[in-house]
Amino acid sequence: MSTAVQAVEAEHVSARYAQRVNPQWVRLLRLLEMDVRYERCVGAELFTSDGRRIVDFLSGYCVHNVGHNHPDVVEALRRELARCGPAMIQTHVADLAGELAERLCARAGGRLSKAFFASSGSEGVEAAIKFARAHTRRNGILAAEHAFHGLTCGALSLMSDEFWREGFGPLLPETKTIPFGSLGSLERELKGKQFAAFIVEPIQSEAGVRVPDADYLRNAESLCRRYGTLFVLDEVQTGMYRTGTFLAAHQFGVEPDMVVLAKALSGGLVPVGAVLMSDEVCDSVYSSLPRAFVHTSTFSENSLAMRAGLATLEVLEREALGQRATDTGKYLHEQLTAALREFEMVKEVRGLGLLMGIEFQAPKQIRLRIPYEAFGAIHGGMFGQILVMRLFRDFGFLTQVCGNNFMVLKVAPPLVVEQAQMDAFVAAVRSVVELANSPGAFWSEALGLARRAFRS
Ligand SMILES: Cc1ncc(COP(=O)(O)O)c(C=O)c1O
């Protein structure tokens, strides 16, 4: 197909999407020069219809741990479809669900011995809220400020950032957020014995890849036990070996009562989520024969999702991607730190395994501070979006800033990322930061972006 025809087709796809799905999304992608057509996605690489090769350093927010379209997961799904098995009968025992639950619980360990399957992270968080209430007979749910737990009403009730809540009316009552990392605030709230659960990400991803002090989670767990509150970890981003171990919980030495998994669980190919929990929590929901189906969902346990989960686990372990996340994460952290050390606008490179963030800060030099503040006044995300845009357009790297902290660039490539790809990424980030450090081109780009945003 000629380039001109491809361009017309690409335009048509976006125009139809804008007309029938979400025009503002298309507008935003165009502003950022990221409205491209991906034709083929393999491992950490994405190939576009106009012949570009993009290296993915976002992984769909930690979905693609095994890489895009891993051949073994694709093959397992193909076979599952070909066998014409019971995909969604609903009134049967789903054979693959038991097997996947067994494997997940074996890897999670501790108190986690049962699983409830869902189709997204938000749905998993909703289930955790209901199960905690049923188990404790309390209504309150406590969470940490700036967390991201999902955008359904219950999950959203646990998120403090007004951007996500505004316009959506009253959310769940008896929900509260406290500063992440503050044991004092946690104990003050738990003392009243009103809270069914404290739901927390072991590393706050969208809040800016915030890694807690080594003993925060252990102490939080003890406080929860003392006051009869369930200790629930949202490992939707951190789980499935993203930080090096199967769960981030394993690195912090905690034994949660429930863990929510999703995203990478099905190799990035089928929607799936899972809530792992103790026998006691499970029994308090499915407590009698009439309550055998009191919490369920149509697509939960569907055979494609379960098959994808089993195949993904096998790939993660056969290819030792946890160890690889630890080793490559250490390498990438060292390289980024060394490459960015001299720039005053880079505050810190931090993270665990291959979940990393580069935090930027306002420049001190007056020649940089003036444009920085001017563009910040237009939109707080402007600086980060120029970084993202330049990395994408000029260097072929897909990244994003954190959803609740625009000053942190998220670095989370598929766990199969190769050293040459990491080296090229480090060089690209350095070039873009160097550019931001000189008042010319970077800031005139920001001006162009601001103009386009207001014109269109
Ligand atoms: C930590 C965390 N929890 C829950 C969710 C919600 O997951 P989903 O988008 O699959 O509903 C997300 C989504 O980004 C997340 O990052």
XYZ file of C-alpha atoms and ligand atoms in Angstrom:
472
model
C 0.000 0.000 0.000
C 1.390 3.427 -0.896
C 2.273 5.883 1.851
C -0.402 8.294 0.663
C -3.121 5.623 0.821
C -1.924 4.558 4.277
C -2.108 8.153 5.486
C -5.682 8.478 4.200
C -6.645 5.201 5.924
C -5.027 6.299 9.179
C -6.935 9.570 9.000
C -10.169 7.666 8.426
C -9.624 5.424 11.464
C -9.068 8.427 13.728
C -11.943 10.430 12.251
C -14.385 7.543 12.753
C -13.138 7.042 16.305
C -13.536 10.746 16.990
C -17.037 10.713 15.593
C -18.248 7.578 17.358
C -16.124 7.061 20.450
C -14.219 9.976 21.956
C -13.262 13.072 19.969
C -11.227 14.617 22.791
C -8.953 11.603 22.964
C -8.088 11.917 19.284
C -7.547 15.642 19.757
C -5.149 15.046 22.635
C -3.124 12.392 20.798
C -2.823 14.682 17.784
C -1.625 17.570 19.914
C 1.077 15.320 21.278
C 1.871 13.966 17.814
C 1.143 10.462 19.063
C -1.818 9.565 16.868
C -0.042 6.838 14.883
C -1.375 3.476 13.625
C 0.375 0.534 15.220
C 0.464 -2.373 12.799
C 2.617 -4.942 14.548
C 3.666 -5.197 18.179
C 6.316 -7.736 19.176
C 8.347 -7.973 22.375
C 9.187 -4.386 23.325
C 8.777 -3.042 19.795
C 5.845 -1.412 18.042
C 5.816 -0.915 14.262
C 3.657 1.807 12.750
C 1.932 2.048 9.372
C 4.242 4.874 8.325
C 7.280 2.664 8.811
C 8.467 3.764 12.239
C 9.768 1.538 14.999
C 8.788 2.618 18.514
C 10.254 0.983 21.609
C 7.705 0.632 24.392
C 8.898 1.941 27.765
C 5.387 2.109 29.233
C 4.035 -1.436 28.682
C 0.430 -0.205 28.664
C 0.967 0.806 32.328
C 2.481 -2.570 33.263
C 0.328 -4.817 31.104
C 3.006 -6.192 28.779
C 5.396 -7.842 31.217
C 6.030 -10.777 28.841
C 6.300 -8.434 25.855
C 3.677 -7.740 23.209
C 2.009 -10.781 21.642
C 4.301 -13.365 23.188
C 4.124 -16.329 20.754
C 3.475 -18.884 23.516
C 0.526 -16.950 24.928
C -0.843 -16.388 21.411
C -0.489 -20.110 20.649
C -2.180 -21.125 23.924
C -5.121 -18.863 23.089
C -5.310 -20.191 19.538
C -5.493 -23.756 20.872
C -8.068 -22.804 23.472
C -10.315 -21.379 20.762
C -9.747 -24.381 18.507
C -10.789 -26.913 21.147
C -14.358 -25.473 21.275
C -14.453 -25.928 25.033
C -16.806 -24.444 27.642
C -15.865 -20.787 27.368
C -18.676 -19.204 29.383
C -21.380 -21.661 30.328
C -21.829 -20.011 33.748
C -23.565 -23.008 35.393
C -20.468 -25.213 35.477
C -17.198 -25.594 37.342
C -14.689 -23.717 35.218
C -11.823 -26.209 34.982
C -9.090 -23.702 34.126
C -10.069 -21.292 36.919
C -9.173 -23.842 39.614
C -5.819 -24.501 37.984
C -4.950 -20.810 37.604
C -6.099 -20.061 41.171
C -3.908 -22.919 42.464
C -0.844 -21.604 40.653
C -1.394 -18.000 41.657
C -1.921 -18.879 45.323
C 1.146 -21.163 45.328
C 3.291 -18.281 44.082
C 1.694 -15.663 46.329
C 2.062 -17.788 49.496
C 1.283 -16.578 53.017
C -2.422 -16.433 53.809
C -3.489 -16.257 50.170
C -5.250 -19.506 49.356
C -8.340 -18.641 47.301
C -8.966 -16.522 44.204
C -11.864 -14.555 42.805
C -11.502 -13.746 39.103
C -12.583 -10.498 37.501
C -12.047 -8.740 34.188
C -10.138 -5.640 35.271
C -8.187 -4.107 38.123
C -11.102 -1.866 39.101
C -13.431 -4.844 39.291
C -10.877 -6.571 41.508
C -10.767 -3.554 43.827
C -14.580 -3.513 43.947
C -14.541 -7.168 44.984
C -11.907 -6.466 47.652
C -14.123 -3.711 49.106
C -17.158 -5.999 49.243
C -15.249 -8.984 50.619
C -13.605 -6.869 53.332
C -16.980 -5.512 54.396
C -18.541 -8.963 54.461
C -15.669 -10.379 56.479
C -15.324 -7.654 59.095
C -18.942 -6.429 59.205
C -17.504 -2.911 59.067
C -18.178 -0.398 56.281
C -15.170 1.919 56.285
C -12.389 1.587 53.724
C -9.084 3.379 54.198
C -6.645 4.150 51.381
C -3.571 6.266 50.715
C -3.561 9.748 49.181
C -2.718 10.004 45.478
C -3.287 6.293 44.941
C -4.708 4.950 41.713
C -7.149 2.084 42.235
C -9.449 2.369 39.203
C -12.298 4.490 37.943
C -15.439 2.547 38.881
C -17.361 4.234 41.688
C -16.045 2.090 44.558
C -12.413 2.134 43.424
C -12.641 5.856 42.658
C -13.861 6.466 46.213
C -10.375 5.402 47.332
C -8.622 7.985 45.158
C -8.032 11.467 46.556
C -7.091 13.369 43.393
C -9.946 15.680 42.419
C -9.183 15.385 38.703
C -10.658 11.866 38.603
C -13.597 12.551 40.941
C -14.895 15.885 39.721
C -18.334 15.741 38.143
C -19.097 12.173 39.158
C -21.216 12.984 42.193
C -21.066 11.493 45.677
C -18.952 8.386 45.889
C -18.878 5.611 48.514
C -19.448 6.922 52.043
C -17.114 5.937 54.886
C -14.027 5.999 52.671
C -11.000 8.024 53.646
C -7.456 8.630 52.450
C -4.360 9.237 54.556
C -0.782 10.173 53.587
C 1.147 7.263 52.062
C 3.950 6.291 54.415
C 2.460 7.797 57.563
C 2.031 5.167 60.266
C 0.815 7.808 62.717
C -2.147 8.710 60.479
C -2.853 5.051 59.892
C -3.002 4.217 63.589
C -5.151 7.260 64.360
C -7.734 6.075 61.831
C -7.580 2.381 62.671
C -8.031 2.958 66.409
C -11.728 3.745 65.918
C -12.220 0.189 64.572
C -14.479 1.472 61.790
C -12.394 0.336 58.852
C -12.895 -2.995 57.125
C -9.715 -2.667 55.062
C -6.660 -0.570 54.398
C -6.131 -0.850 50.637
C -2.719 0.292 49.461
C -0.311 -0.112 46.547
C 3.037 -1.438 47.846
C 4.701 1.066 45.504
C 2.433 3.908 44.477
C 2.757 3.836 40.709
C 0.653 6.707 39.371
C 1.446 8.867 42.397
C 4.996 9.059 41.042
C 6.539 5.607 41.591
C 6.740 6.223 45.322
C 8.678 3.477 47.085
C 7.901 3.379 50.821
C 10.465 3.042 53.610
C 11.540 -0.569 54.049
C 9.447 -1.142 57.197
C 6.325 0.918 56.343
C 4.273 -1.945 54.958
C 5.342 -4.367 57.702
C 4.283 -1.893 60.371
C 1.077 -1.086 58.497
C 0.266 -4.795 58.413
C 0.828 -5.102 62.190
C -1.394 -2.096 62.875
C -4.141 -3.541 60.688
C -3.976 -6.838 62.599
C -4.057 -5.042 65.940
C -7.265 -3.184 65.068
C -9.073 -5.915 63.134
C -8.714 -4.243 59.716
C -7.828 -6.286 56.638
C -4.498 -5.432 55.016
C -5.105 -5.382 51.247
C -2.470 -4.788 48.593
C -3.318 -3.458 45.159
C -0.637 -5.137 43.038
C -2.316 -4.383 39.741
C 0.882 -2.691 38.503
C 3.494 -4.099 40.871
C 2.491 -7.768 40.633
C 3.447 -10.464 38.106
C 7.216 -9.998 38.608
C 7.241 -6.310 37.576
C 9.408 -5.418 40.591
C 11.470 -8.630 40.485
C 9.402 -10.930 42.700
C 5.969 -12.402 41.907
C 4.433 -9.836 44.274
C 6.095 -6.678 45.535
C 4.775 -7.876 48.925
C 7.537 -10.485 48.883
C 10.232 -7.805 48.875
C 8.655 -5.960 51.793
C 8.124 -9.119 53.894
C 4.366 -8.752 54.335
C 1.494 -11.228 54.267
C -1.615 -9.407 53.068
C -5.156 -10.686 53.632
C -6.004 -9.899 50.021
C -4.069 -8.982 46.892
C -5.540 -7.542 43.701
C -3.881 -8.534 40.412
C -4.806 -7.613 36.819
C -2.950 -6.004 33.894
C 0.010 -8.340 33.179
C -1.855 -11.451 34.344
C -3.033 -12.390 30.857
C -0.005 -11.380 28.818
C -1.678 -8.233 27.553
C -4.130 -10.140 25.391
C -7.347 -10.805 27.319
C -8.954 -8.692 30.061
C -8.499 -10.363 33.434
C -8.178 -9.572 37.118
C -7.859 -11.665 40.254
C -8.306 -11.113 43.952
C -6.264 -13.526 46.037
C -7.449 -13.918 49.611
C -7.377 -16.042 52.727
C -9.807 -18.923 53.274
C -11.453 -16.929 56.053
C -12.223 -13.948 53.850
C -13.568 -16.182 51.079
C -15.714 -18.168 53.500
C -17.342 -15.061 54.880
C -18.650 -14.160 51.413
C -19.619 -17.623 50.151
C -20.869 -18.555 53.602
C -23.749 -20.902 52.807
C -25.387 -22.771 49.944
C -27.759 -19.924 49.015
C -24.792 -17.532 48.947
C -22.710 -19.707 46.594
C -22.972 -17.073 43.823
C -23.507 -13.924 45.893
C -20.573 -12.171 44.200
C -19.857 -13.108 40.611
C -19.548 -11.664 37.132
C -20.327 -12.970 33.634
C -16.820 -12.834 32.211
C -15.054 -13.917 35.397
C -13.366 -17.336 34.916
C -13.904 -17.300 31.117
C -11.640 -19.857 29.525
C -9.678 -17.471 27.289
C -8.692 -15.280 30.226
C -7.800 -18.319 32.355
C -5.786 -19.905 29.528
C -3.967 -16.635 28.925
C -3.186 -16.404 32.655
C -1.759 -19.931 32.747
C 0.333 -19.382 29.612
C 1.601 -16.011 30.881
C 2.695 -17.505 34.210
C 4.579 -20.207 32.349
C 6.400 -17.672 30.160
C 7.255 -15.436 33.116
C 8.837 -18.368 34.913
C 10.453 -20.245 32.062
C 12.124 -17.055 30.872
C 12.980 -16.090 34.487
C 11.558 -12.633 33.875
C 11.494 -11.805 37.588
C 15.239 -12.189 37.864
C 15.566 -10.313 34.601
C 13.447 -7.435 35.996
C 15.786 -7.279 38.997
C 18.986 -7.347 36.933
C 17.907 -5.083 34.089
C 16.139 -2.765 36.533
C 19.395 -2.329 38.437
C 21.304 -1.689 35.207
C 18.747 0.802 33.886
C 18.606 2.603 37.224
C 22.393 2.957 37.314
C 22.618 4.137 33.712
C 19.810 6.671 34.059
C 21.200 8.003 37.320
C 24.658 8.455 35.829
C 23.368 10.027 32.612
C 21.082 12.531 34.363
C 23.170 13.361 37.422
C 24.402 16.731 36.157
C 20.962 18.205 35.426
C 19.426 20.286 38.180
C 15.927 19.624 36.799
C 16.296 15.907 37.526
C 15.508 15.323 41.182
C 15.730 11.566 41.421
C 15.606 8.279 39.550
C 13.849 5.675 41.708
C 11.943 2.424 41.640
C 12.173 -1.306 42.057
C 12.838 -3.861 39.322
C 11.464 -2.480 36.081
C 8.985 -0.098 37.683
C 10.885 3.156 37.711
C 10.271 6.886 37.684
C 12.407 9.887 36.822
C 11.286 12.807 38.976
C 11.832 16.315 37.621
C 11.783 19.528 39.606
C 11.464 23.229 38.863
C 14.763 24.693 37.653
C 16.605 27.181 39.868
C 18.371 29.098 37.103
C 16.298 32.155 36.279
C 16.677 31.690 32.481
C 14.944 28.310 32.775
C 12.580 29.161 35.579
C 10.740 31.871 33.677
C 9.594 29.685 30.763
C 9.067 26.724 33.110
C 6.683 28.684 35.307
C 4.922 30.329 32.378
C 4.109 26.968 30.834
C 3.285 25.428 34.195
C 0.673 28.152 34.635
C -0.996 27.069 31.369
C -1.162 23.428 32.463
C 0.731 21.545 35.143
C 1.347 18.670 32.771
C 2.936 20.746 30.019
C 6.584 20.096 30.905
C 6.090 16.338 31.185
C 4.113 16.150 27.955
C 6.869 17.891 25.999
C 9.322 15.293 27.337
C 6.947 12.490 26.341
C 6.306 14.020 22.920
C 9.976 14.521 22.142
C 10.910 11.027 23.273
C 8.194 9.624 21.030
C 8.588 11.779 17.940
C 12.327 12.406 17.882
C 13.661 9.186 19.400
C 10.946 6.540 18.982
C 10.278 5.765 22.664
C 6.786 5.418 24.105
C 6.544 6.745 27.670
C 4.112 8.715 29.824
C 4.155 10.769 32.972
C 2.421 9.378 36.076
C -1.334 9.952 36.195
C -1.248 11.655 39.607
C 2.176 13.266 39.370
C 3.029 14.989 36.096
C 6.600 15.644 37.213
C 7.505 11.962 37.165
C 8.262 10.203 33.895
C 7.306 6.568 34.196
C 9.887 4.017 33.010
C 8.351 0.546 32.758
C 9.395 -1.380 29.651
C 8.326 -5.007 29.058
C 10.473 -7.310 31.207
C 11.991 -8.724 28.010
C 13.614 -5.370 27.158
C 17.139 -5.727 25.789
C 20.301 -3.944 26.801
C 20.655 -2.111 23.468
C 17.091 -0.799 23.848
C 17.846 0.416 27.365
C 21.096 2.070 26.282
C 19.320 3.879 23.460
C 16.580 4.957 25.861
C 19.071 6.380 28.352
C 20.784 8.349 25.555
C 17.409 9.639 24.322
C 16.284 10.771 27.780
C 19.602 12.510 28.253
C 19.259 14.331 24.925
C 15.749 15.520 25.740
C 16.753 16.689 29.220
C 19.769 18.456 27.704
C 17.404 20.244 25.366
C 15.151 21.254 28.264
C 18.226 22.655 29.930
C 18.734 25.181 27.160
C 16.011 27.767 26.877
C 15.620 27.593 23.065
C 14.031 24.738 21.179
C 12.391 22.809 24.032
C 10.471 25.820 25.254
C 9.478 27.085 21.814
C 8.013 23.618 21.276
C 6.011 24.124 24.455
C 4.768 27.412 23.063
C 3.688 25.678 19.841
C 1.868 23.016 21.842
C 0.081 25.627 23.950
C -0.979 27.531 20.816
C -2.301 24.364 19.163
C -4.165 23.362 22.315
C -6.013 26.644 22.417
C -6.569 26.938 18.683
C -8.092 23.477 18.098
C -2.623 0.217 40.900
C -3.845 0.125 40.052
N -4.964 -0.418 40.572
C -6.080 -0.555 39.849
C -6.142 -0.099 38.547
C -7.404 -0.242 37.749
O -7.237 -1.225 36.790
P -8.165 -1.267 35.482
O -7.800 -0.113 34.629
O -7.847 -2.594 34.850
O -9.567 -1.212 35.933
C -5.013 0.483 37.968
C -5.052 0.984 36.580
O -4.161 1.617 36.083
C -3.832 0.605 38.744
O -2.732 1.159 38.255
